[in-house]
Coordinates of C-alpha atoms (C1' of nucleotides) in Angstrom, one line a residue:
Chain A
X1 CA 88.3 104.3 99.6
X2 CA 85.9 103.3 102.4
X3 CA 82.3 102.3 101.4
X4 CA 80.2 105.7 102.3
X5 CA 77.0 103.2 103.5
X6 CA 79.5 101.0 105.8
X7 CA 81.1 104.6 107.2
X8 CA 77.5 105.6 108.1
X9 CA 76.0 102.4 109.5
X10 CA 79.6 101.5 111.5
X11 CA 80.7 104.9 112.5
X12 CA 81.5 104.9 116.1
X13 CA 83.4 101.4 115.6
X14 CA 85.7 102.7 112.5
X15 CA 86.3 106.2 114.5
X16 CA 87.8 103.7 117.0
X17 CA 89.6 101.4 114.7
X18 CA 91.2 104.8 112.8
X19 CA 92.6 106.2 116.0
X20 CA 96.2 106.1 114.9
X21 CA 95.9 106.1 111.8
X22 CA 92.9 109.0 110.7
X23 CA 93.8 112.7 110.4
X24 CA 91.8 113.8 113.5
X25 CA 88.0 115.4 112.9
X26 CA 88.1 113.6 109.5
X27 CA 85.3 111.3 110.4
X28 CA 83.0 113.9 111.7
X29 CA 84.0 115.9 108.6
X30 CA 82.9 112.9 106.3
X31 CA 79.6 112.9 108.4
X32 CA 78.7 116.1 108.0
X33 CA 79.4 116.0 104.0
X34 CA 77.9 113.1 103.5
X35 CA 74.6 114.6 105.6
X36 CA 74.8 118.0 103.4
X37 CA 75.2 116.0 99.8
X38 CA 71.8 113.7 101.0
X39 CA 70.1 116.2 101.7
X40 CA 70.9 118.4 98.3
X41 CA 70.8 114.8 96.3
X42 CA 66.9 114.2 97.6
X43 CA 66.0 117.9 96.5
X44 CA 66.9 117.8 93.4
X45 CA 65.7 114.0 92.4
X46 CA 62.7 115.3 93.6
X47 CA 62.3 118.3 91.4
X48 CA 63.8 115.7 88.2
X49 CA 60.7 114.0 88.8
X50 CA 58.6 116.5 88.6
X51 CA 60.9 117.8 85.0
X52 CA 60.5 114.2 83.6
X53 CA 56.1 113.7 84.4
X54 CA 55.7 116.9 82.6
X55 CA 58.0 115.6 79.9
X56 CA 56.4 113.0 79.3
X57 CA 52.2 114.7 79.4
X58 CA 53.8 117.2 76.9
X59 CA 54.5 114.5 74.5
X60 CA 51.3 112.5 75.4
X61 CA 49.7 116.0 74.5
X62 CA 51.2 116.1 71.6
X63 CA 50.0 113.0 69.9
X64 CA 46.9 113.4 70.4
X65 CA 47.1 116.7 69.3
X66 CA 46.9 119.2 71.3
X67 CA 48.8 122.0 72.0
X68 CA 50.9 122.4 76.0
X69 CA 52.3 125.4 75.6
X70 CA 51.6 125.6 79.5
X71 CA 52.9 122.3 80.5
X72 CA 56.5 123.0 78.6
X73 CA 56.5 126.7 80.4
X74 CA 56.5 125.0 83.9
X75 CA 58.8 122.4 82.7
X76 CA 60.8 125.2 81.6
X77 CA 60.7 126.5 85.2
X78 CA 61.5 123.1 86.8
X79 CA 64.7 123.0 84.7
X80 CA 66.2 126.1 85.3
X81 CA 65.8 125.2 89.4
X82 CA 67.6 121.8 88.8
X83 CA 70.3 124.0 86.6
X84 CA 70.8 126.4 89.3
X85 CA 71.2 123.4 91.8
X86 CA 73.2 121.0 89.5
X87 CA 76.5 123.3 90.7
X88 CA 76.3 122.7 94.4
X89 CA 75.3 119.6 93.9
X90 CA 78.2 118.8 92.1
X91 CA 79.8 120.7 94.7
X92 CA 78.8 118.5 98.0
X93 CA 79.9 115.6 95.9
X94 CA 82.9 116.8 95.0
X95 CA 83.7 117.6 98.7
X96 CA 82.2 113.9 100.0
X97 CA 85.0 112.4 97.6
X98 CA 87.5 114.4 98.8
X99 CA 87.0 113.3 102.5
X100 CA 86.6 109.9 101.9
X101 CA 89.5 109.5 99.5
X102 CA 91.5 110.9 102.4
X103 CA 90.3 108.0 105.1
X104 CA 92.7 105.2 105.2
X105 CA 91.6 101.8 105.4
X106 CA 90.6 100.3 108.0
X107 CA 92.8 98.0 110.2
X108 CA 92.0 94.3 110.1
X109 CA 91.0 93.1 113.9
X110 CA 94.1 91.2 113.8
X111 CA 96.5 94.1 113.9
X112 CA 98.0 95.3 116.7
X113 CA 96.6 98.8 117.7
X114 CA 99.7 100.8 118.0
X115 CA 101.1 104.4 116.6
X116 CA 104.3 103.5 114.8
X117 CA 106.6 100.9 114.2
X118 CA 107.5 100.4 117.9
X119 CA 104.5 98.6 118.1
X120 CA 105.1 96.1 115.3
X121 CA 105.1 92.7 116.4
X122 CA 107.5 90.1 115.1
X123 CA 106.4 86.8 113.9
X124 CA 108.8 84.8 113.3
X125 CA 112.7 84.5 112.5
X126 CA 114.2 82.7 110.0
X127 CA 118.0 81.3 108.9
X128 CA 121.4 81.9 111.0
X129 CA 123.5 85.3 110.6
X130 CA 126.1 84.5 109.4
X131 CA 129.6 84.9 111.8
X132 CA 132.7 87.2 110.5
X133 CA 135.8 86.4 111.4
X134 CA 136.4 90.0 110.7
X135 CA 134.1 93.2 110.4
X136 CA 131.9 92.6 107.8
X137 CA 131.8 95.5 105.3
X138 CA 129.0 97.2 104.4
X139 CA 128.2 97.0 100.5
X140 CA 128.7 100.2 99.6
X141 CA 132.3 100.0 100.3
X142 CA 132.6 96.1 99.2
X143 CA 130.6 96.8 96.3
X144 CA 132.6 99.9 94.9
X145 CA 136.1 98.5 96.1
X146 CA 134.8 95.6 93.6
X147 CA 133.8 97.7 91.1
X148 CA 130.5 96.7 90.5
X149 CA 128.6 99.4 91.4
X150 CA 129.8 102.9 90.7
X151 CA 127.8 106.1 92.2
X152 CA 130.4 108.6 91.3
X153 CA 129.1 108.1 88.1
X154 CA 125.4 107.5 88.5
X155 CA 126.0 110.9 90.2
X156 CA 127.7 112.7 87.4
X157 CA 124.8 111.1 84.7
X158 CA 121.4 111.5 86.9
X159 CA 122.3 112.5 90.4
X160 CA 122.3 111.1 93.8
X161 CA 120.1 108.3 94.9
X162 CA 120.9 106.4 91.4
X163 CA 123.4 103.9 90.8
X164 CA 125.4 102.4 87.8
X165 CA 126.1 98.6 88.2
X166 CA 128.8 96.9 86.4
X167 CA 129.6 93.5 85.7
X168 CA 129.4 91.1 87.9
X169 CA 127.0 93.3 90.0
X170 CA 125.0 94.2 86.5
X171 CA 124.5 90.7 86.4
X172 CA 123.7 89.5 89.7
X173 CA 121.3 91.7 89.3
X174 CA 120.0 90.5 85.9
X175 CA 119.9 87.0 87.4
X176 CA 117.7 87.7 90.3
X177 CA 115.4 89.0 88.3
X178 CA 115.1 86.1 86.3
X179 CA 115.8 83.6 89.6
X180 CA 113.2 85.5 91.1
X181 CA 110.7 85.2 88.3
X182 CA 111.0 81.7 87.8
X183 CA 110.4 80.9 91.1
X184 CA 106.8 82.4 91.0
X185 CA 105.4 81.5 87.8
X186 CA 106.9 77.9 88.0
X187 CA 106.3 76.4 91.2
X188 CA 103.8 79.6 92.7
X189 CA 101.6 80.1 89.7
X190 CA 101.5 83.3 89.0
X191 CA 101.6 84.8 85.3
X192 CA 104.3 86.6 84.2
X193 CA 103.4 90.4 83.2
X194 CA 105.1 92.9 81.4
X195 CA 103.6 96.3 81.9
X196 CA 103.9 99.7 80.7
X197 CA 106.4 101.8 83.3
X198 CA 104.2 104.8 83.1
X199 CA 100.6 105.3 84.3
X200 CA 98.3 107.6 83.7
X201 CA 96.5 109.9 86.8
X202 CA 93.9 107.3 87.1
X203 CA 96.0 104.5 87.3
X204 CA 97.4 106.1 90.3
X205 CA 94.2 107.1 92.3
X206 CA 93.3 104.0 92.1
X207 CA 95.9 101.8 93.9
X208 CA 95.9 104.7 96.2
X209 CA 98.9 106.8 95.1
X210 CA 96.9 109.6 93.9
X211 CA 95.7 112.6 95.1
X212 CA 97.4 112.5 98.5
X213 CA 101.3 111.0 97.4
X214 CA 101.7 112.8 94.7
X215 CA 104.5 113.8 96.3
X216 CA 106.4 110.7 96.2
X217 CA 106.6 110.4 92.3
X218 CA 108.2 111.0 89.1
X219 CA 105.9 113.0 87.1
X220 CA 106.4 113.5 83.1
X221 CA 106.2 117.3 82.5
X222 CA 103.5 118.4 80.2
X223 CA 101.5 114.8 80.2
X224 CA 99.2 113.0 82.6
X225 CA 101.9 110.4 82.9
X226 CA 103.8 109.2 85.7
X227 CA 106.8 107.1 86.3
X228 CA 105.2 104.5 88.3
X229 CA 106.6 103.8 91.9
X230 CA 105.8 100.0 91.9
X231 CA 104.4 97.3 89.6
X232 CA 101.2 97.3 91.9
X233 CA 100.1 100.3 90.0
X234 CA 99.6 98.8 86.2
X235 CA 99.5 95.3 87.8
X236 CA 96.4 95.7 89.8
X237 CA 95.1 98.4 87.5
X238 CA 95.3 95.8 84.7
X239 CA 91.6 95.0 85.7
X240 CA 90.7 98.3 86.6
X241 CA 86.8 99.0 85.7
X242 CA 86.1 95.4 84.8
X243 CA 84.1 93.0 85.7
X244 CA 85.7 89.4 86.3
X245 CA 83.6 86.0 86.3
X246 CA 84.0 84.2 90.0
X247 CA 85.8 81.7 88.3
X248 CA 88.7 83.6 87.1
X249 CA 89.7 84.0 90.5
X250 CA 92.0 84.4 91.9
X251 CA 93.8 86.3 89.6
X252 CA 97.8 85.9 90.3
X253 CA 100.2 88.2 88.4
X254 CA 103.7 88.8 88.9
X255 CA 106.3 91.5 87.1
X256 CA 109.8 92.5 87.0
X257 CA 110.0 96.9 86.7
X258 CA 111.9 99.3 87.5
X259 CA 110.2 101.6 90.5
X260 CA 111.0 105.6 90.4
X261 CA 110.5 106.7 93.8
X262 CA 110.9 110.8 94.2
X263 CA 112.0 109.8 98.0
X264 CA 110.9 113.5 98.7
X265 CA 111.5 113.9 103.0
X266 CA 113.7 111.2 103.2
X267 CA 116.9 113.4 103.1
X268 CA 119.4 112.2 105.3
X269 CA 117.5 109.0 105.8
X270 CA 119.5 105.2 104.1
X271 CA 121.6 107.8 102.2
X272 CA 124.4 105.4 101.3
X273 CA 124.0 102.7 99.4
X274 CA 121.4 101.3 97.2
X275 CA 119.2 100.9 99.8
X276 CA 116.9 103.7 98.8
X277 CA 117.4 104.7 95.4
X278 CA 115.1 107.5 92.9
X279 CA 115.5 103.7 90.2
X280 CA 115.0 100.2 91.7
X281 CA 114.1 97.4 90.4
X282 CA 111.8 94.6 91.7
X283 CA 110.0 91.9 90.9
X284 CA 106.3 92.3 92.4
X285 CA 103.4 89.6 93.0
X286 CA 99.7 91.2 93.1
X287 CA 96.6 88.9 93.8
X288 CA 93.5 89.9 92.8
X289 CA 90.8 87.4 95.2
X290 CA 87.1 86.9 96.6
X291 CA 86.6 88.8 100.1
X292 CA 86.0 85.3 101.9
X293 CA 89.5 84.2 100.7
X294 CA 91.8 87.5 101.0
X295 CA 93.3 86.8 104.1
X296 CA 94.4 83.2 103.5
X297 CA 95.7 84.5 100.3
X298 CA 98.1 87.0 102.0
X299 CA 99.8 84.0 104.1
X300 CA 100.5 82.5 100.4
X301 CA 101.7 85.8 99.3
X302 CA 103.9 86.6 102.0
X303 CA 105.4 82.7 102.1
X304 CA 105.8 83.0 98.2
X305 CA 108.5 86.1 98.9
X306 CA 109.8 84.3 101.9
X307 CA 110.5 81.3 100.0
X308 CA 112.7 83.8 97.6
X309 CA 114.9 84.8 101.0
X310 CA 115.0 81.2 102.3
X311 CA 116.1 79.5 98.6
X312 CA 118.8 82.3 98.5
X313 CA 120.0 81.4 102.3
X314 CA 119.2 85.3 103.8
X315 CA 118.4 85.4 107.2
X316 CA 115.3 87.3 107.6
X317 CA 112.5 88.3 110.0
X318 CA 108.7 88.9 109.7
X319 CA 106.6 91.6 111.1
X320 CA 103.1 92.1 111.0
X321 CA 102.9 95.8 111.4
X322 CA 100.9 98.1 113.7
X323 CA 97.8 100.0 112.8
X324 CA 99.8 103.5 112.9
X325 CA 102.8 101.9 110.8
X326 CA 100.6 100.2 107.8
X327 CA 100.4 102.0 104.9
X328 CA 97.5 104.3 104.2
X329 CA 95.5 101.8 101.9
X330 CA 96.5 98.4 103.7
X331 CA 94.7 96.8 105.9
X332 CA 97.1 94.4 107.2
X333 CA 101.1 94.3 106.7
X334 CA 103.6 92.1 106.8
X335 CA 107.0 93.5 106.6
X336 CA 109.6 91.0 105.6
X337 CA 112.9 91.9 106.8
X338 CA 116.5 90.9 105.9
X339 CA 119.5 90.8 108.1
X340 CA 122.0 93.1 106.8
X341 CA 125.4 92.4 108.8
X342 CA 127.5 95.5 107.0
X343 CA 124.6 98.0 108.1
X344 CA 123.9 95.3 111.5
X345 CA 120.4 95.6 111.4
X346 CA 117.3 94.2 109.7
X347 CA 116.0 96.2 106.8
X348 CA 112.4 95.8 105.0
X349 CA 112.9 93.5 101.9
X350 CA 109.1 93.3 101.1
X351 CA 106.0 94.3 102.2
X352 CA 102.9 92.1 101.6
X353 CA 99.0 93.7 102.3
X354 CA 95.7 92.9 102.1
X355 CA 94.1 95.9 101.1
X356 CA 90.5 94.3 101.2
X357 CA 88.3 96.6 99.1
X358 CA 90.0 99.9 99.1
X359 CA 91.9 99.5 96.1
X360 CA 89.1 97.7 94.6
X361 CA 86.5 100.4 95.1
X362 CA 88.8 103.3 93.7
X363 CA 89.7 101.3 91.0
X364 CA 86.3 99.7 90.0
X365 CA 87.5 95.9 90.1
X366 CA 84.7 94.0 90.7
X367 CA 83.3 90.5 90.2
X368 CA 80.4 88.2 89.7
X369 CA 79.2 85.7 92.5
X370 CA 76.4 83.5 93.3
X371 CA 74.7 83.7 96.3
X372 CA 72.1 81.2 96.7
X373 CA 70.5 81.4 92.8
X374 CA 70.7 85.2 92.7
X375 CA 74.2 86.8 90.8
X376 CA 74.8 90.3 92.8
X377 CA 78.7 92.0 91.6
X378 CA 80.8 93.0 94.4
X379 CA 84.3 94.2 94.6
X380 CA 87.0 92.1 94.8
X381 CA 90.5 92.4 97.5
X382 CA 93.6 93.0 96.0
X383 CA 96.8 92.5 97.8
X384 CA 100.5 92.8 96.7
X385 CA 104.1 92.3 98.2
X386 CA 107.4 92.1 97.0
X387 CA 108.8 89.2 95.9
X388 CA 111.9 90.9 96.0
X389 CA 112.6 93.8 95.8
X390 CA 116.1 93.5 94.0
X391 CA 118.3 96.0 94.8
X392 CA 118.0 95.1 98.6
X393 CA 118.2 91.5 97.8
X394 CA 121.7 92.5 96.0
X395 CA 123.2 94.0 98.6
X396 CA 121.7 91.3 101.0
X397 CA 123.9 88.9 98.6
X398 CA 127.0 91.2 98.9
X399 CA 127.3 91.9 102.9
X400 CA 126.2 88.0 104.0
X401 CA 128.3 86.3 101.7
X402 CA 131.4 88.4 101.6
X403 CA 134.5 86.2 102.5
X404 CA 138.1 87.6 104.3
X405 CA 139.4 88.2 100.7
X406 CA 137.5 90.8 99.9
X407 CA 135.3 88.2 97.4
X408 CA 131.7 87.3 97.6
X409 CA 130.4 83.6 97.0
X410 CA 127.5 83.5 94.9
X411 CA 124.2 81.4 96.7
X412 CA 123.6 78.3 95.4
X413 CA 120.3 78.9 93.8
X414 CA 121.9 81.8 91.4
X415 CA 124.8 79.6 90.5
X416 CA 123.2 78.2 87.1
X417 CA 121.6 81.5 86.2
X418 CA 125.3 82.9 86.4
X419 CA 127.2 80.2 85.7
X420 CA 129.9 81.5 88.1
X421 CA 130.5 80.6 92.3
X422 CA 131.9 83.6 93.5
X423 CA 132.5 87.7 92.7
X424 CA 136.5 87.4 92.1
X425 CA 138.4 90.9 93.7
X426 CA 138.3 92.1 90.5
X427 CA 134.2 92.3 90.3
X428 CA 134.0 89.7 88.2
X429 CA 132.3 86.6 88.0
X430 CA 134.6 83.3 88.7
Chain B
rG1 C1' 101.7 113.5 61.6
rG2 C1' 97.4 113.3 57.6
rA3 C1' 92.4 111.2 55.8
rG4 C1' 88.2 108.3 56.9
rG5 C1' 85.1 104.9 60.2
rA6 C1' 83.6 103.0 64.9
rA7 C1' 82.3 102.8 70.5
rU8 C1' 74.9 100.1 73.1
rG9 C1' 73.8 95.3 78.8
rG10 C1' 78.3 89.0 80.3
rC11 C1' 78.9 88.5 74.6
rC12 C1' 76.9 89.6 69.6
rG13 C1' 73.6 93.1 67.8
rA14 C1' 68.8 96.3 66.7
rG15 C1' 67.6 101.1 67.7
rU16 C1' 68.2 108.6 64.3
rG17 C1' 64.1 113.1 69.2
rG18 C1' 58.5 111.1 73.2
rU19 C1' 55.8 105.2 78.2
rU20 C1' 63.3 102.3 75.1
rG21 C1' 66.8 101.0 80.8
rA22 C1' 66.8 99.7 75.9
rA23 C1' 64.1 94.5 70.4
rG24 C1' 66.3 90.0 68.9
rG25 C1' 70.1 86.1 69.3
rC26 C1' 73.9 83.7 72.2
rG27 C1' 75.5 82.7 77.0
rG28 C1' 73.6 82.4 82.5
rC29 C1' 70.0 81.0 86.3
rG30 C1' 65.2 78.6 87.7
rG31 C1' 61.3 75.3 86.1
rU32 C1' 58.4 71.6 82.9
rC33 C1' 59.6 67.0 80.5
rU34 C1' 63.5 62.8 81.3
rU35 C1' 66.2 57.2 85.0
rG36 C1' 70.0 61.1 83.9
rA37 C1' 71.5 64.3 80.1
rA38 C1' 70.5 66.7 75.5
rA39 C1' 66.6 68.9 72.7
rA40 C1' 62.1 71.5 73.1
rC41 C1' 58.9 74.7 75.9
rC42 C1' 57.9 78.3 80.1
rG43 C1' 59.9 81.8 83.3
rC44 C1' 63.9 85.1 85.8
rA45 C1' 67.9 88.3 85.4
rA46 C1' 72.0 95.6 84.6
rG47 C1' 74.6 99.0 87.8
rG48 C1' 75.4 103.5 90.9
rC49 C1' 73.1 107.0 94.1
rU50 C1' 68.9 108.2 97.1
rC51 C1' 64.0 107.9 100.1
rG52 C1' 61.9 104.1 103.2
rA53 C1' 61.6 99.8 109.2
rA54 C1' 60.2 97.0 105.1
rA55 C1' 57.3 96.3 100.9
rG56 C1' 58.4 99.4 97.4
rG57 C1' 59.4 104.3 95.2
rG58 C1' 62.6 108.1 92.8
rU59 C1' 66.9 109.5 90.1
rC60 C1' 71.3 109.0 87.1
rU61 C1' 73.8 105.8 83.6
rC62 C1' 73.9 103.4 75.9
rG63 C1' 83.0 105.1 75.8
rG64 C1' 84.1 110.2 79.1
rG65 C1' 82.8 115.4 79.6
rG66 C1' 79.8 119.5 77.9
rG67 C1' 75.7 121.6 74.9
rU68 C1' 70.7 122.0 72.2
rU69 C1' 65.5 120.7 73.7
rC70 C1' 59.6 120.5 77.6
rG71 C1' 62.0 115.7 76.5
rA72 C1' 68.4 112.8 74.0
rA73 C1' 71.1 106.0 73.1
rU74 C1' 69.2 109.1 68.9
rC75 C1' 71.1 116.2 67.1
rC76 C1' 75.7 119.5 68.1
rC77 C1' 80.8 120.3 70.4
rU78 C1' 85.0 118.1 72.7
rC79 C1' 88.2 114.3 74.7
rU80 C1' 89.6 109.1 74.9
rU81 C1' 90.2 104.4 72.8
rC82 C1' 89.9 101.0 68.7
rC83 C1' 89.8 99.9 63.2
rU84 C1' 91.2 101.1 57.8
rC85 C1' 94.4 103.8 54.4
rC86 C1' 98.9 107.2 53.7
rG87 C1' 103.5 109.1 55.9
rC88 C1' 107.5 108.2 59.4
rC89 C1' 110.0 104.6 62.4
rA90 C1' 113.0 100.5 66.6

RNA sequence: GGAGGAAUGGCCGAGUGGUUGAAGGCGGCGGUCUUGAAAACCGCAAGGCUCGAAAGGGUCUCGGGGGUUCGAAUCCCUCUUCCUCCGCCA
């Protein structure tokens, strides 16, 4: 959510800046609401005003003992008006949310103006692909001929999009997680979270998810619960309505959770595979900072993932996204991706964003800081990125280190949390 | 699931219908004193929205929502959360 005053004051420059990304006419829209509610909002302070002097000569009146049979009759009068206006009022503002909650954020000055991903821009590349001297499989024929992940099955229990992993894939996927973790709240300093999987509607508006994605989720019938789609939700929510003391920030959290994604209009899109699953499990790292620091924060968040890729020897590639391809509550994106030789292209392995104030705002985070001698609250940035997401990172580990034989080696930095080198032909660990 | 109790500003805690947006304490900030600090003393401090060039007004907010009333932190209804006791339970 955009800040109404900033919209107004800036409006010409953020029409610009939301070019590829803003529904068109939604700005003018916003102006007009925000005009009509103004103009409604003045009226009827105006006639509270009036409401509360008489109010307060009645009881003055009173006490000194006199009747004011008069003065309560036009008070009555006053207060049926604000009654009869209360509705639209509530109306206009109503209709001013709406608008605004459907602006996205707007695009840092740093990203590249562009309408999809074709104007991405890579940063950098990182590690060697790996040569075959054979064709590399793809995991989700290594991976079943293994036996150690089975979506026959996953099929026959849930339905497609879901996946059963067994042994040695159950626990390579067990020992990311707890790689993964380790890795940020020992040497990144981040605290470990364990959150509730569900989230209330509230939860969701405010990281963004609600009202316009509903769509993409798993909601619990008969309840205001939803599955959540990614540990940003209870993560940055944790500190939803609060407000924090300058000195407890930054605030960096981290969490391993499942994600249920309802992957509604992606048919035909990754269909094989774990790549994009209804149940995957990642480990996520939120930030919760002050505005002047946000965006040297998000270089530290994105090299904390990386470092996960680079300690597990994936060959990967960053990409600060366009304005047209970052999400609708970012306001900048980078897209870490990993090289995937079975599918022989690069596939999105975590997404880190600064989301400035938007989250903050719909959520209500906001914090306490010192300007000059005077202590004025203001809302904090949040950002978030995977730090992996660990289904991807699994099959990562199956198609770059599968060998001739049909076996995968097992990186170094996963040896000790599986006490095993390699995935033997029978899916198991050796 | 049943029966009671509670929710006030950064924290604690007064306040049961009329200048109470809210006493007091703690904590915070500024100052006096001091070589410095502490103590003591003095002073300053809520947020949203809105009108205004500004100065400064107005309005809403005492867990959320609704109601009664000329007027609600205070009375009524409802929801949420927390606490105590009983039941059930991993």
């Amino acid at each position: 959510m955009l800040d109404r005053g900033f919209l107004r004051r800036h409006f010409e420059e953020v029409k610009g800046r939301l070019a590829y990304r803003a529904p068109a006419g939604i700005l003018d829209e916003f102006a007009t609401a925000d005009a009509r509610r103004r103009a409604a909002v003045t009226e009827i302070q105006a006639l509270q005003q009036r409401r509360n002097a008489l109010s307060k000569r009645v009881g003055i009146a009173r006490r000194a003992g006199k009747d004011a049979l008069d003065i309560v009759k036009a008070s009555r009068e006053v207060h049926a008006e604000i009654r009869e206006r209360e509705a639209s009022v509530q109306a206009l503002d109503a209709a001013l949310e709406d608008v605004l909650s459907r602006i996205p954020n707007v695009p840092h000055e740093t990203v590249p103006a562009g309408r999809d991903a074709t104007a991405n821009v890579e940063i950098s590349r990182w590690g060697k692909r790996p040569e075959f001297p054979f064709a590399p499989k793809p995991h989700w024929e290594l991976g079943v001929e293994l036996g150690i992940v089975d979506f026959e099955r996953a099929a026959k229990i849930a339905g497609s999009r879901f996946a059963v992993y067994r042994n040695a894939g159950a626990k390579l996927e067990r020992a990311l997680m707890n790689f993964m973790l380790d890795v940020h709240t020992g040497e990144h300093g981040y605290a470990e979270i364990l959150p509730p999987f569900i989230g209330n509607s509230r939860t969701l508006y405010g990281t963004g998810q609600l009202p316009k994605f509903a769509h993409d989720l798993f909601k619990l019938e008969g309840t205001d619960y939803w599955l959540i789609p990614t540990a940003e939700v209870p993560l940055t929510n944790l500190y939803a309505e609060e407000t924090l003391a300058a000195a407890d920030l930054p605030v960096s959290l981290t969490a391993f959770t499942p994600c249920f994604r309802s992957e509604a209009g992606s048919y035909g899109r990754d269909v094989r595979g774990v790549i994009r699953q209804h149940q995957f499990q990642k480990v996520e790292l939120v930030k919760i900072v002050s505005p002047e620091s946000s965006y040297q924060q998000l270089e530290r968040l994105t090299a904390d993932a990386e470092e996960i890729l680079r300690r597990l020897g994936l060959p990967y590639r960053k990409v600060l996204l366009s304005s047209g391809d970052t999400g609708f509550s970012a306001a900048k994106t980078y897209d870490l991706e990993v090289w995937l030789p079975g599918l022989g292209e690069y596939k999105e392995i975590s997404s880190c964003s600064n989301f400035e104030e938007f989250q903050a705002r719909r959520a209500k985070i906001r914090f306490r800081r010192s300007i000059g001698r005077r202590v004025s609250p203001g809302y904090v940035h949040t950002l978030n990125g995977s730090g992996l997401a660990i289904g991807r990172t699994w099959l990562a580990i199956i198609e770059n280190y599968q060998q001739a034989d049909g076996t995968v080696v097992i990186p170094d930095a996963l040896r000790s949390y599986l006490g095993a080198e390699r995935i033997d032909a029978s899916g198991s660990l050796a």
